[in-house]
Phi, psi and omega in degrees: 000327179280187176248015179289145173232153184259127175273109188299347186280322182237000182053038173259157174288123172261122180265132170238128176241119182266182179293142186294136176081354181255166185311329182264006177275171189247144182228134179244144175243122176264119180270078190132131185222036182279205189286327177298313176294331175298311179296326179289321174307308180305312186287323175303316185294327182302339177263001175083028175272141178274138185239127180241129181250142185231138165201181186277348181219153189289156171063020171307161187305312175292343170303320185302326185245349180293166177286321181210157177213162179221130180264118173196158168289121179285001175272353173278090185293326181291325175289316182306311169306313178302314184292308176300320176294332172289309185278335180046059179287151176277337168226133174257114191246091172298133185245343179228177192269326188268092183225149176285085188293331173304322182294323183284329174304311180294317176299320189290324174289347177268001179119345190284155176260099177264124178269125003282319170212162177289330177294318176297322176299318182294314179293323184269001181291329176234153183295342184291309178304313180296317181295320178291318177304299186302305190275325189268327180261322187265342181075019185284157178278131175222175170287148175308143183209161172218154178248144181226142181248321183241165178314308185299317176300324182290315171304318177297321183289331178287321180291333173278333180269331181084164182252152358290156172213163182259144186234123179225141164301144176295339175230107176196175179218165175051033171093346184306124178086003187261138177208163175253122176268107181276330183202176182300335183291334184259012180299305182302320177301305179306318175301312184295317184291330177294313182293332177279330191259006183286148184292321184260020179102194178298152176154203192290147185229156174257138172246120178250146165294142187288121183262130183270069183267162175286319180190167181233156185227159158252125175254097176294125188239129188247115166269120181216175192288354174263356179133205184248130173238138168248134178273176182298138185298141176255122176266148187209162181236136179238143164246116182057039176081000180254129186295147179233320175211155176219159175216158177207129012260149169283113175317131182197156182288161181292328185293312183294322173295331179287325181284327176296317183294326180291317177298311185296321175295320183291309183295314180292328177294326174293319184282327177076171182082176175257147173133182187266141181237132178260100187264126187257127188223145172264145188231122173229108182066242177255006181264151186218131180245136174280142185240294181214171173213136176244125185276047184191173174311154182242151188291322180291348179278005179293346179296333183295342181295344185228342188266348184207164188290328173242120180286164184302335180284329184280326176293326185291314183295323180293319178290325175302326185273004179091001191267139180292154168235093185291336181194167174227125181274120173264129178284290178195175179307135181212166186216161174229146174227119173295144174253104175255122190252138178251138174146202176213100189199153169245016177220096181246135186239132175258120185243171175062034186295323184301321174285323168308318183265014183284333180275143179295156180056039178238132176225165189220139171237127172249122191290328183088023177288147194286322184209167178229143172219107190093260169218146185205142178286120182245351179192188176202146172264139177234143179211150176233158178193189181279338179222156173305320178303317193284320185291315181295330175288320176297316178299317181290324180294312177305311184303320185294332177286334188287128173261119180251119177251110183263102179284140174302154175300000000 
Protein backbone atom coordinates (compact mmCIF):
# COMPACT_ATOMS: atom_id res chain seq x y z
CA UNK A 1 0.00 0.00 0.00
CA UNK A 2 2.93 2.37 0.58
CA UNK A 3 5.64 3.86 -1.63
CA UNK A 4 8.59 2.30 0.21
CA UNK A 5 10.85 0.26 -2.07
CA UNK A 6 13.44 -2.34 -1.18
CA UNK A 7 17.03 -1.71 -2.23
CA UNK A 8 18.37 -5.16 -3.21
CA UNK A 9 21.97 -4.17 -2.43
CA UNK A 10 21.55 -3.71 1.30
CA UNK A 11 17.90 -4.63 1.95
CA UNK A 12 17.15 -1.26 3.53
CA UNK A 13 13.92 0.62 3.09
CA UNK A 14 14.15 3.50 0.63
CA UNK A 15 11.60 6.11 1.70
CA UNK A 16 9.97 8.34 -0.91
CA UNK A 17 7.26 10.93 -0.30
CA UNK A 18 5.54 12.49 -3.29
CA UNK A 19 3.50 15.65 -3.78
CA UNK A 20 0.51 15.94 -1.44
CA UNK A 21 -2.86 15.11 -3.08
CA UNK A 22 -1.12 13.62 -6.12
CA UNK A 23 -0.97 9.94 -7.17
CA UNK A 24 2.57 9.79 -5.75
CA UNK A 25 1.62 11.36 -2.40
CA UNK A 26 1.23 9.56 0.91
CA UNK A 27 -1.87 9.36 3.07
CA UNK A 28 -2.31 8.56 6.77
CA UNK A 29 -5.63 7.72 8.43
CA UNK A 30 -5.93 8.44 12.17
CA UNK A 31 -8.29 6.21 14.14
CA UNK A 32 -8.86 8.67 16.96
CA UNK A 33 -8.55 12.45 16.78
CA UNK A 34 -7.91 13.69 20.32
CA UNK A 35 -5.04 15.86 21.51
CA UNK A 36 -2.46 13.12 20.92
CA UNK A 37 -3.74 12.45 17.41
CA UNK A 38 -3.66 16.18 16.70
CA UNK A 39 0.06 16.38 17.45
CA UNK A 40 0.73 13.30 15.31
CA UNK A 41 -1.23 14.89 12.45
CA UNK A 42 0.86 18.07 12.73
CA UNK A 43 4.10 16.08 12.59
CA UNK A 44 2.94 14.00 9.62
CA UNK A 45 1.96 17.13 7.73
CA UNK A 46 5.49 18.46 8.18
CA UNK A 47 6.49 15.69 5.78
CA UNK A 48 3.74 16.49 3.30
CA UNK A 49 1.54 13.59 4.35
CA UNK A 50 -2.19 13.85 3.62
CA UNK A 51 -4.07 13.26 6.88
CA UNK A 52 -7.58 11.85 7.27
CA UNK A 53 -8.99 11.97 10.82
CA UNK A 54 -11.67 9.74 12.37
CA UNK A 55 -13.47 10.06 15.69
CA UNK A 56 -16.85 9.51 17.28
CA UNK A 57 -17.72 13.22 17.47
CA UNK A 58 -17.32 16.13 15.01
CA UNK A 59 -14.57 18.74 15.20
CA UNK A 60 -12.30 16.64 17.42
CA UNK A 61 -8.84 18.23 17.85
CA UNK A 62 -7.08 16.37 15.02
CA UNK A 63 -10.06 16.90 12.71
CA UNK A 64 -9.50 20.66 12.98
CA UNK A 65 -6.18 20.41 11.16
CA UNK A 66 -6.67 17.24 9.06
CA UNK A 67 -7.32 17.41 5.34
CA UNK A 68 -10.54 15.42 5.75
CA UNK A 69 -12.48 13.80 8.55
CA UNK A 70 -15.24 11.28 9.25
CA UNK A 71 -17.48 10.84 12.30
CA UNK A 72 -18.15 7.24 13.31
CA UNK A 73 -17.84 4.71 16.09
CA UNK A 74 -14.59 2.90 15.42
CA UNK A 75 -16.11 -0.19 16.95
CA UNK A 76 -18.25 -0.24 13.79
CA UNK A 77 -16.05 -2.50 11.69
CA UNK A 78 -18.24 -2.31 8.61
CA UNK A 79 -18.15 1.50 8.47
CA UNK A 80 -14.44 1.56 9.31
CA UNK A 81 -13.70 -0.80 6.42
CA UNK A 82 -15.86 1.26 4.07
CA UNK A 83 -13.90 4.43 4.84
CA UNK A 84 -10.53 2.72 4.58
CA UNK A 85 -11.40 1.12 1.25
CA UNK A 86 -12.52 4.52 -0.01
CA UNK A 87 -9.48 6.43 1.22
CA UNK A 88 -6.88 3.69 0.61
CA UNK A 89 -4.39 5.10 3.16
CA UNK A 90 -0.70 4.19 3.18
CA UNK A 91 -0.78 4.17 6.98
CA UNK A 92 -3.60 3.31 9.38
CA UNK A 93 -2.66 4.81 12.76
CA UNK A 94 -4.79 3.80 15.80
CA UNK A 95 -4.76 6.54 18.41
CA UNK A 96 -7.30 5.05 20.84
CA UNK A 97 -8.00 1.62 22.34
CA UNK A 98 -11.60 1.11 21.23
CA UNK A 99 -11.34 0.08 17.59
CA UNK A 100 -12.81 -2.81 15.62
CA UNK A 101 -9.48 -4.64 15.74
CA UNK A 102 -10.71 -7.78 13.91
CA UNK A 103 -11.36 -5.49 10.94
CA UNK A 104 -7.83 -4.09 11.18
CA UNK A 105 -6.42 -7.62 11.29
CA UNK A 106 -8.35 -8.47 8.13
CA UNK A 107 -7.26 -5.27 6.38
CA UNK A 108 -3.62 -5.89 7.25
CA UNK A 109 -3.84 -9.34 5.66
CA UNK A 110 -5.21 -7.63 2.56
CA UNK A 111 -2.12 -5.42 2.34
CA UNK A 112 -2.91 -2.36 4.42
CA UNK A 113 -0.25 -1.01 6.78
CA UNK A 114 -1.55 -0.84 10.38
CA UNK A 115 0.72 1.00 12.85
CA UNK A 116 2.61 -0.54 14.53
CA UNK A 117 0.87 -3.81 13.56
CA UNK A 118 -2.71 -5.05 13.66
CA UNK A 119 -1.65 -7.71 16.16
CA UNK A 120 -0.16 -5.10 18.50
CA UNK A 121 -3.40 -3.12 18.30
CA UNK A 122 -5.39 -6.29 18.97
CA UNK A 123 -3.29 -7.36 21.97
CA UNK A 124 -3.21 -3.94 23.62
CA UNK A 125 -6.84 -3.04 22.93
CA UNK A 126 -7.71 -4.79 26.17
CA UNK A 127 -5.73 -5.41 29.31
CA UNK A 128 -6.17 -9.16 29.09
CA UNK A 129 -4.30 -9.57 25.82
CA UNK A 130 -1.27 -7.56 26.85
CA UNK A 131 -1.14 -8.92 30.40
CA UNK A 132 -1.17 -12.52 29.16
CA UNK A 133 1.53 -11.71 26.60
CA UNK A 134 3.76 -10.02 29.19
CA UNK A 135 3.31 -12.40 32.12
CA UNK A 136 2.51 -15.76 30.53
CA UNK A 137 4.44 -15.66 27.24
CA UNK A 138 7.36 -13.32 27.95
CA UNK A 139 7.66 -14.13 31.66
CA UNK A 140 7.88 -10.48 32.70
CA UNK A 141 7.28 -9.63 36.38
CA UNK A 142 3.78 -8.23 37.01
CA UNK A 143 1.38 -7.84 39.89
CA UNK A 144 -0.83 -10.89 40.64
CA UNK A 145 -4.05 -10.79 38.60
CA UNK A 146 -7.30 -12.55 37.75
CA UNK A 147 -9.92 -11.90 35.06
CA UNK A 148 -13.66 -12.00 35.67
CA UNK A 149 -16.63 -12.03 33.32
CA UNK A 150 -19.52 -12.30 35.79
CA UNK A 151 -20.31 -10.92 39.21
CA UNK A 152 -19.64 -14.37 40.73
CA UNK A 153 -16.26 -14.67 38.99
CA UNK A 154 -15.45 -11.15 40.16
CA UNK A 155 -16.07 -12.03 43.79
CA UNK A 156 -13.96 -15.18 43.44
CA UNK A 157 -11.14 -13.15 41.83
CA UNK A 158 -11.10 -10.68 44.70
CA UNK A 159 -11.02 -13.53 47.21
CA UNK A 160 -8.05 -15.07 45.37
CA UNK A 161 -6.12 -11.79 45.01
CA UNK A 162 -7.07 -10.31 48.37
CA UNK A 163 -7.80 -6.72 49.35
CA UNK A 164 -6.87 -4.03 48.73
CA UNK A 165 -6.87 -4.67 44.99
CA UNK A 166 -7.22 -2.60 41.83
CA UNK A 167 -10.21 -3.22 39.56
CA UNK A 168 -10.27 -2.12 35.90
CA UNK A 169 -12.36 -2.89 32.84
CA UNK A 170 -10.24 -4.88 30.39
CA UNK A 171 -10.88 -2.08 27.91
CA UNK A 172 -10.91 1.55 29.04
CA UNK A 173 -8.67 4.59 29.08
CA UNK A 174 -7.86 7.66 31.19
CA UNK A 175 -8.84 5.86 34.38
CA UNK A 176 -12.47 5.28 33.36
CA UNK A 177 -14.00 2.40 35.30
CA UNK A 178 -10.98 2.01 37.59
CA UNK A 179 -11.23 1.75 41.37
CA UNK A 180 -9.48 0.36 44.44
CA UNK A 181 -11.47 -2.25 46.34
CA UNK A 182 -10.38 -2.02 49.98
CA UNK A 183 -12.69 -4.62 51.50
CA UNK A 184 -15.55 -7.02 50.84
CA UNK A 185 -17.97 -4.17 51.55
CA UNK A 186 -16.71 -2.38 48.43
CA UNK A 187 -17.10 -5.29 45.99
CA UNK A 188 -20.46 -4.11 44.65
CA UNK A 189 -19.18 -0.57 44.23
CA UNK A 190 -16.05 -1.61 42.32
CA UNK A 191 -18.05 -3.96 40.09
CA UNK A 192 -20.52 -1.20 39.24
CA UNK A 193 -17.76 1.35 38.49
CA UNK A 194 -16.01 -1.12 36.17
CA UNK A 195 -19.21 -2.01 34.33
CA UNK A 196 -20.12 1.64 33.80
CA UNK A 197 -16.64 2.78 32.82
CA UNK A 198 -15.64 0.20 30.21
CA UNK A 199 -14.95 1.66 26.77
CA UNK A 200 -17.14 -0.91 25.03
CA UNK A 201 -19.78 -1.12 27.75
CA UNK A 202 -20.27 -3.69 30.48
CA UNK A 203 -18.08 -6.76 30.44
CA UNK A 204 -14.86 -8.40 31.50
CA UNK A 205 -12.63 -6.91 34.20
CA UNK A 206 -9.15 -7.46 35.59
CA UNK A 207 -8.48 -7.67 39.33
CA UNK A 208 -4.88 -6.82 40.20
CA UNK A 209 -3.03 -7.20 43.46
CA UNK A 210 -2.31 -3.83 45.05
CA UNK A 211 1.36 -3.06 44.47
CA UNK A 212 3.13 -0.98 47.10
CA UNK A 213 5.46 0.74 44.67
CA UNK A 214 7.72 3.73 45.28
CA UNK A 215 6.65 5.37 42.02
CA UNK A 216 5.52 4.50 38.51
CA UNK A 217 6.99 5.55 35.21
CA UNK A 218 6.24 5.68 31.53
CA UNK A 219 9.24 4.52 29.55
CA UNK A 220 8.66 5.76 26.01
CA UNK A 221 10.21 3.22 23.67
CA UNK A 222 10.72 3.90 19.97
CA UNK A 223 11.03 1.13 17.40
CA UNK A 224 12.35 2.60 14.17
CA UNK A 225 14.35 1.61 11.11
CA UNK A 226 17.61 2.39 12.94
CA UNK A 227 16.77 0.16 15.92
CA UNK A 228 15.08 0.60 19.31
CA UNK A 229 15.53 3.64 21.56
CA UNK A 230 14.28 4.13 25.11
CA UNK A 231 13.83 7.73 26.22
CA UNK A 232 14.51 9.14 29.65
CA UNK A 233 11.93 7.80 32.14
CA UNK A 234 8.84 9.90 32.81
CA UNK A 235 7.36 10.10 36.28
CA UNK A 236 3.72 11.02 36.69
CA UNK A 237 0.92 11.71 39.13
CA UNK A 238 -2.57 10.35 38.55
CA UNK A 239 -6.00 10.99 40.03
CA UNK A 240 -8.39 8.03 39.69
CA UNK A 241 -6.16 6.59 36.99
CA UNK A 242 -6.12 9.81 34.95
CA UNK A 243 -2.85 11.68 34.43
CA UNK A 244 -2.58 15.10 36.05
CA UNK A 245 1.12 15.95 35.82
CA UNK A 246 4.29 14.35 34.52
CA UNK A 247 8.00 15.07 34.66
CA UNK A 248 11.14 13.95 32.89
CA UNK A 249 13.52 12.51 33.88
CA UNK A 250 12.24 10.49 36.83
CA UNK A 251 15.23 9.79 39.11
CA UNK A 252 15.85 6.06 39.54
CA UNK A 253 18.73 3.71 40.24
CA UNK A 254 20.88 2.42 37.41
CA UNK A 255 19.81 -1.14 38.28
CA UNK A 256 16.10 -0.29 38.09
CA UNK A 257 16.56 1.69 34.87
CA UNK A 258 18.40 -1.21 33.23
CA UNK A 259 15.59 -3.61 34.23
CA UNK A 260 12.95 -1.18 32.96
CA UNK A 261 14.71 -0.81 29.61
CA UNK A 262 15.02 -4.59 29.27
CA UNK A 263 11.31 -5.10 29.96
CA UNK A 264 10.38 -2.31 27.51
CA UNK A 265 12.53 -3.80 24.75
CA UNK A 266 11.10 -7.28 25.31
CA UNK A 267 7.46 -6.29 25.24
CA UNK A 268 7.76 -3.87 22.32
CA UNK A 269 9.86 -6.40 20.43
CA UNK A 270 7.11 -8.97 20.88
CA UNK A 271 4.50 -6.49 19.60
CA UNK A 272 6.65 -5.53 16.60
CA UNK A 273 6.30 -2.79 14.02
CA UNK A 274 7.58 0.78 14.02
CA UNK A 275 6.42 3.62 16.23
CA UNK A 276 6.41 4.94 19.79
CA UNK A 277 5.21 2.73 22.66
CA UNK A 278 4.26 3.96 26.13
CA UNK A 279 5.45 1.26 28.52
CA UNK A 280 4.08 1.72 32.04
CA UNK A 281 6.07 0.23 34.92
CA UNK A 282 5.92 0.10 38.73
CA UNK A 283 9.23 0.73 40.53
CA UNK A 284 10.01 -0.41 44.08
CA UNK A 285 13.66 0.16 44.92
CA UNK A 286 15.58 -1.80 42.29
CA UNK A 287 12.60 -4.00 41.41
CA UNK A 288 10.49 -3.33 38.32
CA UNK A 289 7.02 -4.66 37.49
CA UNK A 290 5.35 -4.41 34.10
CA UNK A 291 1.93 -2.70 34.18
CA UNK A 292 0.66 -1.81 30.69
CA UNK A 293 1.78 -0.72 27.24
CA UNK A 294 0.18 1.49 24.60
CA UNK A 295 1.39 1.13 20.98
CA UNK A 296 1.04 4.86 20.40
CA UNK A 297 1.99 8.21 22.00
CA UNK A 298 1.16 8.42 25.70
CA UNK A 299 -0.56 11.29 27.52
CA UNK A 300 2.19 11.48 30.15
CA UNK A 301 4.64 11.89 27.25
CA UNK A 302 3.28 15.34 26.39
CA UNK A 303 6.18 16.60 28.52
CA UNK A 304 8.46 15.68 25.59
CA UNK A 305 7.06 18.67 23.67
CA UNK A 306 9.39 20.82 25.76
CA UNK A 307 11.99 18.42 27.20
CA UNK A 308 13.71 17.20 24.01
CA UNK A 309 14.40 18.07 20.38
CA UNK A 310 11.98 15.46 19.00
CA UNK A 311 8.70 15.06 20.88
CA UNK A 312 7.06 11.65 21.17
CA UNK A 313 4.77 12.77 18.33
CA UNK A 314 7.64 13.74 16.07
CA UNK A 315 9.32 10.43 16.85
CA UNK A 316 6.12 8.49 16.13
CA UNK A 317 5.65 10.20 12.76
CA UNK A 318 9.27 9.64 11.79
CA UNK A 319 9.19 5.96 12.71
CA UNK A 320 5.84 5.41 10.99
CA UNK A 321 7.29 6.76 7.75
CA UNK A 322 10.20 4.35 7.95
CA UNK A 323 12.72 7.11 8.70
CA UNK A 324 15.62 6.42 11.08
CA UNK A 325 16.07 8.13 14.45
CA UNK A 326 19.80 7.95 15.21
CA UNK A 327 19.44 9.81 18.51
CA UNK A 328 17.22 12.03 20.62
CA UNK A 329 18.62 15.14 22.28
CA UNK A 330 17.31 15.76 25.79
CA UNK A 331 17.34 19.42 26.75
CA UNK A 332 16.79 19.61 30.51
CA UNK A 333 14.37 18.66 33.30
CA UNK A 334 10.78 19.42 32.34
CA UNK A 335 7.21 19.02 33.54
CA UNK A 336 3.67 18.98 32.19
CA UNK A 337 0.45 19.80 34.02
CA UNK A 338 -2.93 18.84 32.60
CA UNK A 339 -5.59 21.55 32.42
CA UNK A 340 -8.67 19.68 33.67
CA UNK A 341 -11.95 21.56 33.47
CA UNK A 342 -15.15 20.64 35.31
CA UNK A 343 -18.71 21.53 34.33
CA UNK A 344 -21.25 21.06 31.57
CA UNK A 345 -20.62 23.44 28.72
CA UNK A 346 -19.72 23.85 25.06
CA UNK A 347 -18.17 27.27 25.69
CA UNK A 348 -14.99 27.44 27.79
CA UNK A 349 -12.81 30.56 27.88
CA UNK A 350 -9.16 30.52 28.95
CA UNK A 351 -8.04 33.87 30.32
CA UNK A 352 -5.08 35.73 31.84
CA UNK A 353 -2.83 33.96 29.33
CA UNK A 354 -0.37 36.86 29.29
CA UNK A 355 0.40 36.13 32.95
CA UNK A 356 0.49 32.37 32.39
CA UNK A 357 3.16 32.87 29.74
CA UNK A 358 5.10 35.60 31.54
CA UNK A 359 7.72 33.30 33.02
CA UNK A 360 10.43 31.98 30.72
CA UNK A 361 10.41 28.39 29.48
CA UNK A 362 6.64 28.00 29.90
CA UNK A 363 4.35 26.88 27.11
CA UNK A 364 0.65 26.06 26.83
CA UNK A 365 -1.36 23.86 24.48
CA UNK A 366 -5.13 24.32 24.25
CA UNK A 367 -6.55 21.22 22.57
CA UNK A 368 -9.68 22.72 21.03
CA UNK A 369 -12.14 20.16 22.39
CA UNK A 370 -15.73 21.25 21.83
CA UNK A 371 -17.34 20.58 25.18
CA UNK A 372 -16.91 19.33 28.71
CA UNK A 373 -19.40 17.12 30.56
CA UNK A 374 -18.28 16.33 34.10
CA UNK A 375 -14.53 16.77 33.86
CA UNK A 376 -12.26 16.74 30.84
CA UNK A 377 -8.64 17.49 29.95
CA UNK A 378 -8.74 20.53 27.67
CA UNK A 379 -5.11 21.57 27.60
CA UNK A 380 -1.66 21.20 29.09
CA UNK A 381 0.97 23.51 30.53
CA UNK A 382 4.63 22.71 29.84
CA UNK A 383 7.67 24.01 31.71
CA UNK A 384 11.39 23.39 31.86
CA UNK A 385 14.02 24.39 34.44
CA UNK A 386 17.32 23.30 35.96
CA UNK A 387 15.70 20.67 38.19
CA UNK A 388 12.51 18.57 38.15
CA UNK A 389 11.29 20.30 41.29
CA UNK A 390 11.74 23.74 39.71
CA UNK A 391 10.01 22.64 36.51
CA UNK A 392 7.02 21.26 38.44
CA UNK A 393 6.81 24.42 40.55
CA UNK A 394 6.98 26.59 37.43
CA UNK A 395 4.16 24.62 35.77
CA UNK A 396 2.09 24.94 38.96
CA UNK A 397 2.65 28.70 39.11
CA UNK A 398 1.56 29.08 35.49
CA UNK A 399 -1.50 26.92 36.13
CA UNK A 400 -2.48 28.98 39.18
CA UNK A 401 -2.58 32.11 36.99
CA UNK A 402 -4.83 30.54 34.38
CA UNK A 403 -8.41 31.76 34.52
CA UNK A 404 -11.02 29.30 33.25
CA UNK A 405 -14.58 30.45 32.57
CA UNK A 406 -17.17 27.71 31.95
CA UNK A 407 -20.15 29.40 30.29
CA UNK A 408 -23.69 27.96 30.28
CA UNK A 409 -24.89 26.16 27.15
